[in-house]
Amino acid sequence: MIPAAGMKRASAPAKAILFGEHAVVYGQPAIALPIRSLRLEATGRIAEDGLTRFHSAATGECLSEEDLEHPIVGAWRRAQQSLARALPAAHYEIRSRIPLAAGFGSGAALSTALLRVGHMLAGRPLAPARLSELVFRAEQQFHGNPSGIDNQVIVHERPLYFRQGAAPQFLQLAVALPLIGLRGGEGAPTRAVVAHVRERRAANPEQMDRLLAAIGALTQESKLALRQGELVRLGNLMDENQRLLRELGVSSPEQERALEIARAAGALGAKISGAGWGGQVLALAAPGELAALTHKLRAAGYQPVFCEEIAG
Ligand code: PMV
């Protein structure tokens, strides 16, 4: 659709962490994918009355800057706080198919799209590296100590090999990944699950560091499998990563059930994605089997949140 005069429009994708969540917080590498078919879109126009307002097309809610508890307003305020110069007052409309707080990166996608539109309205569009930094700062206010993987993959929309403190490496995938995202129950706040892992590590540093390093090693191996297009090996690595995530204590019974169903339906591999304790589950289909696996999952009562051939 062409935006009306004075209206600006921007969107951002969801994300899935394919390998290395939690371990990435402790300096291990992780791999994340943009989910381009699952998006959040924001439009905005300058508010003549000087009052910033938000309208969520998904819920019909009309919100003002005072609605601090609402995720949209919260994301906006955090984004504003990360800026040196305030953005103009505007009316924003948000449409999103990304589930909230379930490991799909809804918060970073919202900050990305709102900041893009706000800066377009201000007549100073943001370069991707700067936008990613601002989204990271907004995420810091929300999560406490995010690794920085979400802002990078969502702003750049490219498969990403990420390690804290190093420049992001964008990956060229040898073949498209037939991937399905499901929901295994409600998600828990990332902050709470990350805190749980931190406490366990403080209580048992050697054992936990071994576990986190083993996840890092799997991530490195999977980078090769992605570059070589070895999907069967990749599926096995996902199953292995899941075994270690279970040991970390971040999986949930609903997610385990979804994983079992996905594997029984023929997935090459399956794991949770994101912080855990409910939320996103990923299933890798065999080449040419994306539609068939989606169909089987639906028949088993799981409506996929996305199914996409992820290209590099
Ligand atoms: O569930 P999400 O989308 O908030 O992802 C969390 C990923 C972690 O590795 C657990 C935390 C992080 O900051 O990387």
mmCIF file of C-alpha atoms and ligand atoms in Angstrom:
data_model
loop_
_atom_site.group_PDB
_atom_site.id
_atom_site.type_symbol
_atom_site.label_atom_id
_atom_site.label_comp_id
_atom_site.label_asym_id
_atom_site.label_seq_id
_atom_site.Cartn_x
_atom_site.Cartn_y
_atom_site.Cartn_z
ATOM 1 C CA MET A 1 0.000 0.000 0.000
ATOM 2 C CA ILE A 2 1.229 3.541 -0.743
ATOM 3 C CA PRO A 3 1.265 5.653 2.439
ATOM 4 C CA ALA A 4 -0.962 8.791 2.442
ATOM 5 C CA ALA A 5 0.798 12.172 2.150
ATOM 6 C CA GLY A 6 2.807 12.917 5.303
ATOM 7 C CA MET A 7 2.472 9.340 6.489
ATOM 8 C CA LYS A 8 5.582 7.197 6.993
ATOM 9 C CA ARG A 9 5.648 3.435 7.115
ATOM 10 C CA ALA A 10 8.231 0.890 8.293
ATOM 11 C CA SER A 11 8.226 -2.728 9.305
ATOM 12 C CA ALA A 12 10.437 -5.249 11.079
ATOM 13 C CA PRO A 13 10.515 -9.057 11.079
ATOM 14 C CA ALA A 14 10.272 -11.563 13.893
ATOM 15 C CA LYS A 15 13.351 -13.598 14.753
ATOM 16 C CA ALA A 16 14.197 -17.127 15.817
ATOM 17 C CA ILE A 17 17.345 -18.168 17.642
ATOM 18 C CA LEU A 18 18.486 -21.318 15.882
ATOM 19 C CA PHE A 19 21.400 -22.126 18.212
ATOM 20 C CA GLY A 20 22.989 -20.761 21.338
ATOM 21 C CA GLU A 21 20.352 -18.885 23.381
ATOM 22 C CA HIS A 22 21.460 -18.357 26.991
ATOM 23 C CA ALA A 23 25.028 -19.448 26.177
ATOM 24 C CA VAL A 24 25.307 -16.199 24.160
ATOM 25 C CA VAL A 25 24.842 -14.212 27.390
ATOM 26 C CA TYR A 26 28.128 -15.766 28.623
ATOM 27 C CA GLY A 27 30.254 -14.996 25.572
ATOM 28 C CA GLN A 28 29.436 -18.095 23.506
ATOM 29 C CA PRO A 29 28.343 -17.680 19.863
ATOM 30 C CA ALA A 30 24.716 -17.982 18.750
ATOM 31 C CA ILE A 31 22.902 -18.114 15.417
ATOM 32 C CA ALA A 32 19.684 -16.217 14.758
ATOM 33 C CA LEU A 33 17.406 -16.005 11.724
ATOM 34 C CA PRO A 34 15.050 -13.260 10.594
ATOM 35 C CA ILE A 35 11.508 -14.531 10.020
ATOM 36 C CA ARG A 36 10.587 -12.270 7.159
ATOM 37 C CA SER A 37 7.051 -13.594 6.711
ATOM 38 C CA LEU A 38 6.084 -12.725 10.308
ATOM 39 C CA ARG A 39 6.207 -8.948 10.647
ATOM 40 C CA LEU A 40 5.268 -5.930 12.654
ATOM 41 C CA GLU A 41 4.382 -2.781 10.741
ATOM 42 C CA ALA A 42 4.165 0.771 12.061
ATOM 43 C CA THR A 43 2.820 3.843 10.296
ATOM 44 C CA GLY A 44 2.990 7.353 11.675
ATOM 45 C CA ARG A 45 2.102 10.931 10.901
ATOM 46 C CA ILE A 46 2.984 14.126 12.689
ATOM 47 C CA ALA A 47 0.393 14.993 15.378
ATOM 48 C CA GLU A 48 -0.889 18.531 14.847
ATOM 49 C CA ASP A 49 -2.122 18.634 18.459
ATOM 50 C CA GLY A 50 1.374 17.837 19.749
ATOM 51 C CA LEU A 51 0.217 14.659 21.535
ATOM 52 C CA THR A 52 1.755 11.285 20.711
ATOM 53 C CA ARG A 53 -0.830 8.527 20.418
ATOM 54 C CA PHE A 54 -0.779 4.882 19.435
ATOM 55 C CA HIS A 55 -3.392 2.645 17.922
ATOM 56 C CA SER A 56 -2.970 -1.115 17.931
ATOM 57 C CA ALA A 57 -4.795 -2.645 14.979
ATOM 58 C CA ALA A 58 -4.542 -6.086 16.619
ATOM 59 C CA THR A 59 -6.405 -5.157 19.804
ATOM 60 C CA GLY A 60 -8.180 -1.945 18.772
ATOM 61 C CA GLU A 61 -6.594 -0.137 21.724
ATOM 62 C CA CYS A 62 -6.001 3.636 21.564
ATOM 63 C CA LEU A 63 -3.102 4.596 23.789
ATOM 64 C CA SER A 64 -1.356 7.751 24.889
ATOM 65 C CA GLU A 65 2.141 8.318 26.255
ATOM 66 C CA GLU A 66 0.639 7.988 29.748
ATOM 67 C CA ASP A 67 -0.191 4.290 29.278
ATOM 68 C CA LEU A 68 3.204 3.302 30.600
ATOM 69 C CA GLU A 69 2.307 -0.281 31.403
ATOM 70 C CA HIS A 70 1.362 -1.095 27.823
ATOM 71 C CA PRO A 71 4.107 -2.888 25.819
ATOM 72 C CA ILE A 72 3.708 -0.510 22.850
ATOM 73 C CA VAL A 73 4.029 2.627 24.962
ATOM 74 C CA GLY A 74 6.777 1.033 27.041
ATOM 75 C CA ALA A 75 8.785 0.234 23.896
ATOM 76 C CA TRP A 76 8.225 3.736 22.595
ATOM 77 C CA ARG A 77 9.367 5.394 25.815
ATOM 78 C CA ARG A 78 12.419 3.182 26.015
ATOM 79 C CA ALA A 79 13.229 4.049 22.410
ATOM 80 C CA GLN A 80 12.776 7.781 23.147
ATOM 81 C CA GLN A 81 15.002 7.537 26.193
ATOM 82 C CA SER A 82 17.780 6.090 24.052
ATOM 83 C CA LEU A 83 17.810 9.235 21.858
ATOM 84 C CA ALA A 84 19.716 12.454 22.334
ATOM 85 C CA ARG A 85 16.981 14.494 20.566
ATOM 86 C CA ALA A 86 13.254 13.881 21.058
ATOM 87 C CA LEU A 87 11.228 12.785 18.045
ATOM 88 C CA PRO A 88 8.221 14.845 16.941
ATOM 89 C CA ALA A 89 4.816 14.092 18.470
ATOM 90 C CA ALA A 90 3.039 11.683 16.151
ATOM 91 C CA HIS A 91 0.102 9.350 15.763
ATOM 92 C CA TYR A 92 1.263 5.771 15.283
ATOM 93 C CA GLU A 93 -0.653 2.749 14.077
ATOM 94 C CA ILE A 94 0.819 -0.684 14.801
ATOM 95 C CA ARG A 95 -0.106 -3.924 13.102
ATOM 96 C CA SER A 96 1.641 -7.068 14.180
ATOM 97 C CA ARG A 97 1.405 -10.796 13.690
ATOM 98 C CA ILE A 98 4.334 -11.447 16.052
ATOM 99 C CA PRO A 99 3.245 -13.138 19.305
ATOM 100 C CA LEU A 100 4.185 -11.112 22.379
ATOM 101 C CA ALA A 101 6.798 -12.237 24.891
ATOM 102 C CA ALA A 102 7.214 -15.716 23.435
ATOM 103 C CA GLY A 103 10.730 -15.686 21.978
ATOM 104 C CA PHE A 104 9.835 -14.222 18.564
ATOM 105 C CA GLY A 105 11.502 -10.846 19.189
ATOM 106 C CA SER A 106 8.307 -8.781 19.342
ATOM 107 C CA GLY A 107 9.892 -6.131 21.594
ATOM 108 C CA ALA A 108 12.904 -5.524 19.355
ATOM 109 C CA ALA A 109 10.677 -5.538 16.243
ATOM 110 C CA LEU A 110 8.406 -2.923 17.828
ATOM 111 C CA SER A 111 11.331 -0.672 18.808
ATOM 112 C CA THR A 112 12.848 -1.099 15.328
ATOM 113 C CA ALA A 113 9.683 -0.155 13.441
ATOM 114 C CA LEU A 114 8.748 2.741 15.768
ATOM 115 C CA LEU A 115 12.261 4.196 15.655
ATOM 116 C CA ARG A 116 12.353 3.877 11.881
ATOM 117 C CA VAL A 117 9.047 5.705 11.470
ATOM 118 C CA GLY A 118 9.860 8.325 14.147
ATOM 119 C CA HIS A 119 13.144 9.180 12.454
ATOM 120 C CA MET A 120 11.524 9.280 9.029
ATOM 121 C CA LEU A 121 8.990 11.775 10.428
ATOM 122 C CA ALA A 122 11.843 13.804 11.905
ATOM 123 C CA GLY A 123 13.479 13.853 8.471
ATOM 124 C CA ARG A 124 16.606 12.082 9.657
ATOM 125 C CA PRO A 125 16.417 8.359 8.717
ATOM 126 C CA LEU A 126 18.710 6.087 10.698
ATOM 127 C CA ALA A 127 21.594 4.030 9.340
ATOM 128 C CA PRO A 128 21.164 0.319 10.257
ATOM 129 C CA ALA A 129 24.181 0.206 12.612
ATOM 130 C CA ARG A 130 22.885 3.199 14.591
ATOM 131 C CA LEU A 131 19.330 1.827 14.633
ATOM 132 C CA SER A 132 20.597 -1.505 15.944
ATOM 133 C CA GLU A 133 22.464 0.291 18.735
ATOM 134 C CA LEU A 134 19.337 2.261 19.728
ATOM 135 C CA VAL A 135 17.168 -0.859 19.721
ATOM 136 C CA PHE A 136 19.792 -2.555 21.887
ATOM 137 C CA ARG A 137 19.600 0.292 24.418
ATOM 138 C CA ALA A 138 15.815 0.064 24.457
ATOM 139 C CA GLU A 139 16.117 -3.716 25.050
ATOM 140 C CA GLN A 140 18.570 -3.082 27.893
ATOM 141 C CA GLN A 141 15.955 -1.068 29.751
ATOM 142 C CA PHE A 142 13.507 -3.914 29.321
ATOM 143 C CA HIS A 143 15.588 -7.076 29.781
ATOM 144 C CA GLY A 144 18.420 -5.813 31.960
ATOM 145 C CA ASN A 145 21.275 -7.513 30.200
ATOM 146 C CA PRO A 146 20.416 -8.585 26.645
ATOM 147 C CA SER A 147 23.177 -10.169 24.592
ATOM 148 C CA GLY A 148 22.416 -7.923 21.585
ATOM 149 C CA ILE A 149 21.478 -10.716 19.166
ATOM 150 C CA ASP A 150 17.817 -9.655 18.709
ATOM 151 C CA ASN A 151 18.518 -6.071 17.627
ATOM 152 C CA GLN A 152 21.155 -7.193 15.113
ATOM 153 C CA VAL A 153 19.103 -9.884 13.381
ATOM 154 C CA ILE A 154 15.880 -7.851 13.356
ATOM 155 C CA VAL A 155 17.419 -4.604 12.097
ATOM 156 C CA HIS A 156 19.587 -6.262 9.426
ATOM 157 C CA GLU A 157 17.122 -9.049 8.456
ATOM 158 C CA ARG A 158 19.896 -11.481 7.639
ATOM 159 C CA PRO A 159 20.916 -14.835 9.138
ATOM 160 C CA LEU A 160 23.429 -13.967 11.814
ATOM 161 C CA TYR A 161 26.325 -15.611 13.637
ATOM 162 C CA PHE A 162 26.714 -13.522 16.744
ATOM 163 C CA ARG A 163 29.147 -13.308 19.618
ATOM 164 C CA GLN A 164 29.024 -10.501 22.186
ATOM 165 C CA GLY A 165 31.748 -7.941 21.670
ATOM 166 C CA ALA A 166 32.546 -9.088 18.107
ATOM 167 C CA ALA A 167 31.315 -7.580 14.842
ATOM 168 C CA PRO A 168 28.164 -9.421 13.623
ATOM 169 C CA GLN A 169 28.836 -12.021 10.927
ATOM 170 C CA PHE A 170 26.027 -12.418 8.411
ATOM 171 C CA LEU A 171 25.731 -15.942 7.071
ATOM 172 C CA GLN A 172 25.285 -17.074 3.513
ATOM 173 C CA LEU A 173 23.068 -20.179 3.702
ATOM 174 C CA ALA A 174 23.901 -22.836 1.114
ATOM 175 C CA VAL A 175 20.261 -23.925 0.925
ATOM 176 C CA ALA A 176 17.035 -22.422 2.228
ATOM 177 C CA LEU A 177 15.947 -23.784 5.617
ATOM 178 C CA PRO A 178 12.389 -25.143 5.682
ATOM 179 C CA LEU A 179 11.521 -23.972 9.181
ATOM 180 C CA ILE A 180 8.347 -23.973 11.240
ATOM 181 C CA GLY A 181 7.742 -21.940 14.385
ATOM 182 C CA LEU A 182 5.207 -23.220 16.879
ATOM 183 C CA ARG A 183 4.062 -22.103 20.217
ATOM 184 C CA GLY A 184 4.539 -24.370 23.215
ATOM 185 C CA GLY A 185 2.535 -22.510 25.868
ATOM 186 C CA GLU A 186 2.839 -18.918 27.066
ATOM 187 C CA GLY A 187 6.328 -17.470 27.243
ATOM 188 C CA ALA A 188 7.945 -16.334 30.513
ATOM 189 C CA PRO A 189 9.702 -12.958 30.904
ATOM 190 C CA THR A 190 13.215 -13.263 29.437
ATOM 191 C CA ARG A 191 14.592 -11.485 32.492
ATOM 192 C CA ALA A 192 13.288 -14.235 34.836
ATOM 193 C CA VAL A 193 14.675 -17.146 32.803
ATOM 194 C CA VAL A 194 18.042 -15.429 32.313
ATOM 195 C CA ALA A 195 18.167 -14.774 36.096
ATOM 196 C CA HIS A 196 17.496 -18.463 36.774
ATOM 197 C CA VAL A 197 20.447 -19.499 34.598
ATOM 198 C CA ARG A 198 22.627 -16.881 36.288
ATOM 199 C CA GLU A 199 21.732 -18.217 39.748
ATOM 200 C CA ARG A 200 22.425 -21.794 38.716
ATOM 201 C CA ARG A 201 25.779 -20.726 37.286
ATOM 202 C CA ALA A 202 26.690 -18.849 40.493
ATOM 203 C CA ALA A 203 25.886 -21.974 42.504
ATOM 204 C CA ASN A 204 27.745 -24.364 40.224
ATOM 205 C CA PRO A 205 30.156 -22.464 37.951
ATOM 206 C CA GLU A 206 32.248 -25.329 36.592
ATOM 207 C CA GLN A 207 29.380 -27.598 35.600
ATOM 208 C CA MET A 208 27.381 -24.714 34.093
ATOM 209 C CA ASP A 209 30.329 -23.328 32.155
ATOM 210 C CA ARG A 210 30.925 -26.793 30.678
ATOM 211 C CA LEU A 211 27.301 -26.892 29.575
ATOM 212 C CA LEU A 212 27.416 -23.373 28.081
ATOM 213 C CA ALA A 213 30.685 -24.143 26.267
ATOM 214 C CA ALA A 214 29.152 -27.346 24.856
ATOM 215 C CA ILE A 215 26.296 -25.246 23.436
ATOM 216 C CA GLY A 216 28.885 -22.867 21.942
ATOM 217 C CA ALA A 217 30.673 -25.791 20.264
ATOM 218 C CA LEU A 218 27.377 -26.993 18.751
ATOM 219 C CA THR A 219 26.733 -23.501 17.425
ATOM 220 C CA GLN A 220 30.107 -23.436 15.699
ATOM 221 C CA GLU A 221 29.475 -26.827 14.153
ATOM 222 C CA SER A 222 26.064 -25.701 12.959
ATOM 223 C CA LYS A 223 27.603 -22.680 11.234
ATOM 224 C CA LEU A 224 29.517 -25.123 9.023
ATOM 225 C CA ALA A 225 26.410 -27.235 8.435
ATOM 226 C CA LEU A 226 24.526 -24.098 7.340
ATOM 227 C CA ARG A 227 27.299 -23.079 4.970
ATOM 228 C CA GLN A 228 27.399 -26.577 3.513
ATOM 229 C CA GLY A 229 23.628 -27.015 3.327
ATOM 230 C CA GLU A 230 23.638 -30.188 5.462
ATOM 231 C CA LEU A 231 20.107 -30.184 6.797
ATOM 232 C CA VAL A 232 20.147 -33.653 8.352
ATOM 233 C CA ARG A 233 23.229 -32.746 10.364
ATOM 234 C CA LEU A 234 21.626 -29.441 11.291
ATOM 235 C CA GLY A 235 18.523 -31.229 12.585
ATOM 236 C CA ASN A 236 20.676 -33.488 14.762
ATOM 237 C CA LEU A 237 22.515 -30.460 16.108
ATOM 238 C CA MET A 238 19.179 -28.821 16.993
ATOM 239 C CA ASP A 239 18.151 -31.934 18.944
ATOM 240 C CA GLU A 240 21.498 -31.921 20.725
ATOM 241 C CA ASN A 241 21.174 -28.198 21.571
ATOM 242 C CA GLN A 242 17.724 -28.948 22.973
ATOM 243 C CA ARG A 243 19.132 -31.687 25.219
ATOM 244 C CA LEU A 244 21.569 -29.140 26.676
ATOM 245 C CA LEU A 245 18.851 -26.472 27.052
ATOM 246 C CA ARG A 246 16.779 -28.988 28.987
ATOM 247 C CA GLU A 247 19.789 -29.558 31.243
ATOM 248 C CA LEU A 248 20.037 -25.792 31.715
ATOM 249 C CA GLY A 249 16.459 -25.935 33.035
ATOM 250 C CA VAL A 250 14.865 -23.557 30.520
ATOM 251 C CA SER A 251 12.464 -25.859 28.653
ATOM 252 C CA SER A 252 8.826 -26.357 29.704
ATOM 253 C CA PRO A 253 6.419 -29.333 29.576
ATOM 254 C CA GLU A 254 4.317 -27.628 26.858
ATOM 255 C CA GLN A 255 7.402 -27.025 24.756
ATOM 256 C CA GLU A 256 8.624 -30.602 25.277
ATOM 257 C CA ARG A 257 5.239 -31.871 24.123
ATOM 258 C CA ALA A 258 5.388 -29.705 20.954
ATOM 259 C CA LEU A 259 8.940 -30.963 20.288
ATOM 260 C CA GLU A 260 7.863 -34.585 20.596
ATOM 261 C CA ILE A 261 4.986 -34.021 18.185
ATOM 262 C CA ALA A 262 7.209 -32.240 15.675
ATOM 263 C CA ARG A 263 9.773 -35.056 15.720
ATOM 264 C CA ALA A 264 7.075 -37.724 15.460
ATOM 265 C CA ALA A 265 5.645 -35.835 12.451
ATOM 266 C CA GLY A 266 8.983 -36.118 10.655
ATOM 267 C CA ALA A 267 10.957 -32.991 11.611
ATOM 268 C CA LEU A 268 14.706 -33.391 11.019
ATOM 269 C CA GLY A 269 15.273 -31.684 14.359
ATOM 270 C CA ALA A 270 13.467 -29.503 16.853
ATOM 271 C CA LYS A 271 14.287 -27.243 19.755
ATOM 272 C CA ILE A 272 12.908 -24.399 21.808
ATOM 273 C CA SER A 273 13.952 -20.923 20.715
ATOM 274 C CA GLY A 274 14.496 -17.814 22.852
ATOM 275 C CA ALA A 275 14.504 -17.638 26.622
ATOM 276 C CA GLY A 276 12.196 -20.623 27.253
ATOM 277 C CA TRP A 277 9.835 -21.639 30.081
ATOM 278 C CA GLY A 278 7.196 -21.659 27.382
ATOM 279 C CA GLY A 279 6.962 -19.937 24.031
ATOM 280 C CA GLN A 280 8.612 -20.597 20.707
ATOM 281 C CA VAL A 281 9.494 -24.077 19.396
ATOM 282 C CA LEU A 282 11.311 -24.554 16.083
ATOM 283 C CA ALA A 283 10.978 -27.569 13.803
ATOM 284 C CA LEU A 284 13.210 -28.135 10.781
ATOM 285 C CA ALA A 285 11.464 -29.884 7.887
ATOM 286 C CA ALA A 286 13.213 -32.112 5.362
ATOM 287 C CA PRO A 287 13.743 -30.474 1.949
ATOM 288 C CA GLY A 288 10.428 -30.279 0.067
ATOM 289 C CA GLU A 289 8.482 -31.292 3.185
ATOM 290 C CA LEU A 290 7.564 -27.907 4.650
ATOM 291 C CA ALA A 291 3.906 -28.032 3.602
ATOM 292 C CA ALA A 292 3.513 -31.704 4.583
ATOM 293 C CA LEU A 293 5.017 -31.150 8.043
ATOM 294 C CA THR A 294 2.863 -28.040 8.563
ATOM 295 C CA HIS A 295 -0.203 -30.077 7.666
ATOM 296 C CA LYS A 296 0.695 -32.868 10.115
ATOM 297 C CA LEU A 297 1.310 -30.363 12.905
ATOM 298 C CA ARG A 298 -2.060 -28.735 12.292
ATOM 299 C CA ALA A 299 -3.697 -32.138 12.409
ATOM 300 C CA ALA A 300 -2.009 -32.698 15.788
ATOM 301 C CA GLY A 301 -3.511 -29.417 17.078
ATOM 302 C CA TYR A 302 -0.534 -27.102 16.527
ATOM 303 C CA GLN A 303 -1.244 -24.096 14.346
ATOM 304 C CA PRO A 304 2.218 -22.948 13.174
ATOM 305 C CA VAL A 305 3.032 -19.322 13.978
ATOM 306 C CA PHE A 306 5.149 -19.267 10.809
ATOM 307 C CA CYS A 307 6.382 -21.660 8.167
ATOM 308 C CA GLU A 308 9.027 -20.293 5.884
ATOM 309 C CA GLU A 309 11.885 -21.301 3.625
ATOM 310 C CA ILE A 310 14.561 -19.179 5.279
ATOM 311 C CA ALA A 311 16.952 -17.877 2.653
ATOM 312 C CA GLY A 312 20.465 -16.578 3.326
HETATM 313 O O1 PMV B 1 13.156 -14.976 24.349
HETATM 314 P P1 PMV B 1 13.910 -13.838 23.798
HETATM 315 O O2 PMV B 1 13.499 -13.448 22.431
HETATM 316 O O3 PMV B 1 13.904 -12.647 24.732
HETATM 317 O O4 PMV B 1 15.443 -14.295 23.620
HETATM 318 C C1 PMV B 1 16.287 -14.450 24.716
HETATM 319 C C2 PMV B 1 17.633 -14.961 24.286
HETATM 320 C C3 PMV B 1 18.605 -15.116 25.456
HETATM 321 O O5 PMV B 1 19.796 -15.665 24.927
HETATM 322 C C4 PMV B 1 18.045 -16.058 26.513
HETATM 323 C C5 PMV B 1 18.904 -13.781 26.108
HETATM 324 C C6 PMV B 1 19.732 -12.842 25.263
HETATM 325 O O6 PMV B 1 19.759 -11.663 25.608
HETATM 326 O O7 PMV B 1 20.382 -13.268 24.281
#
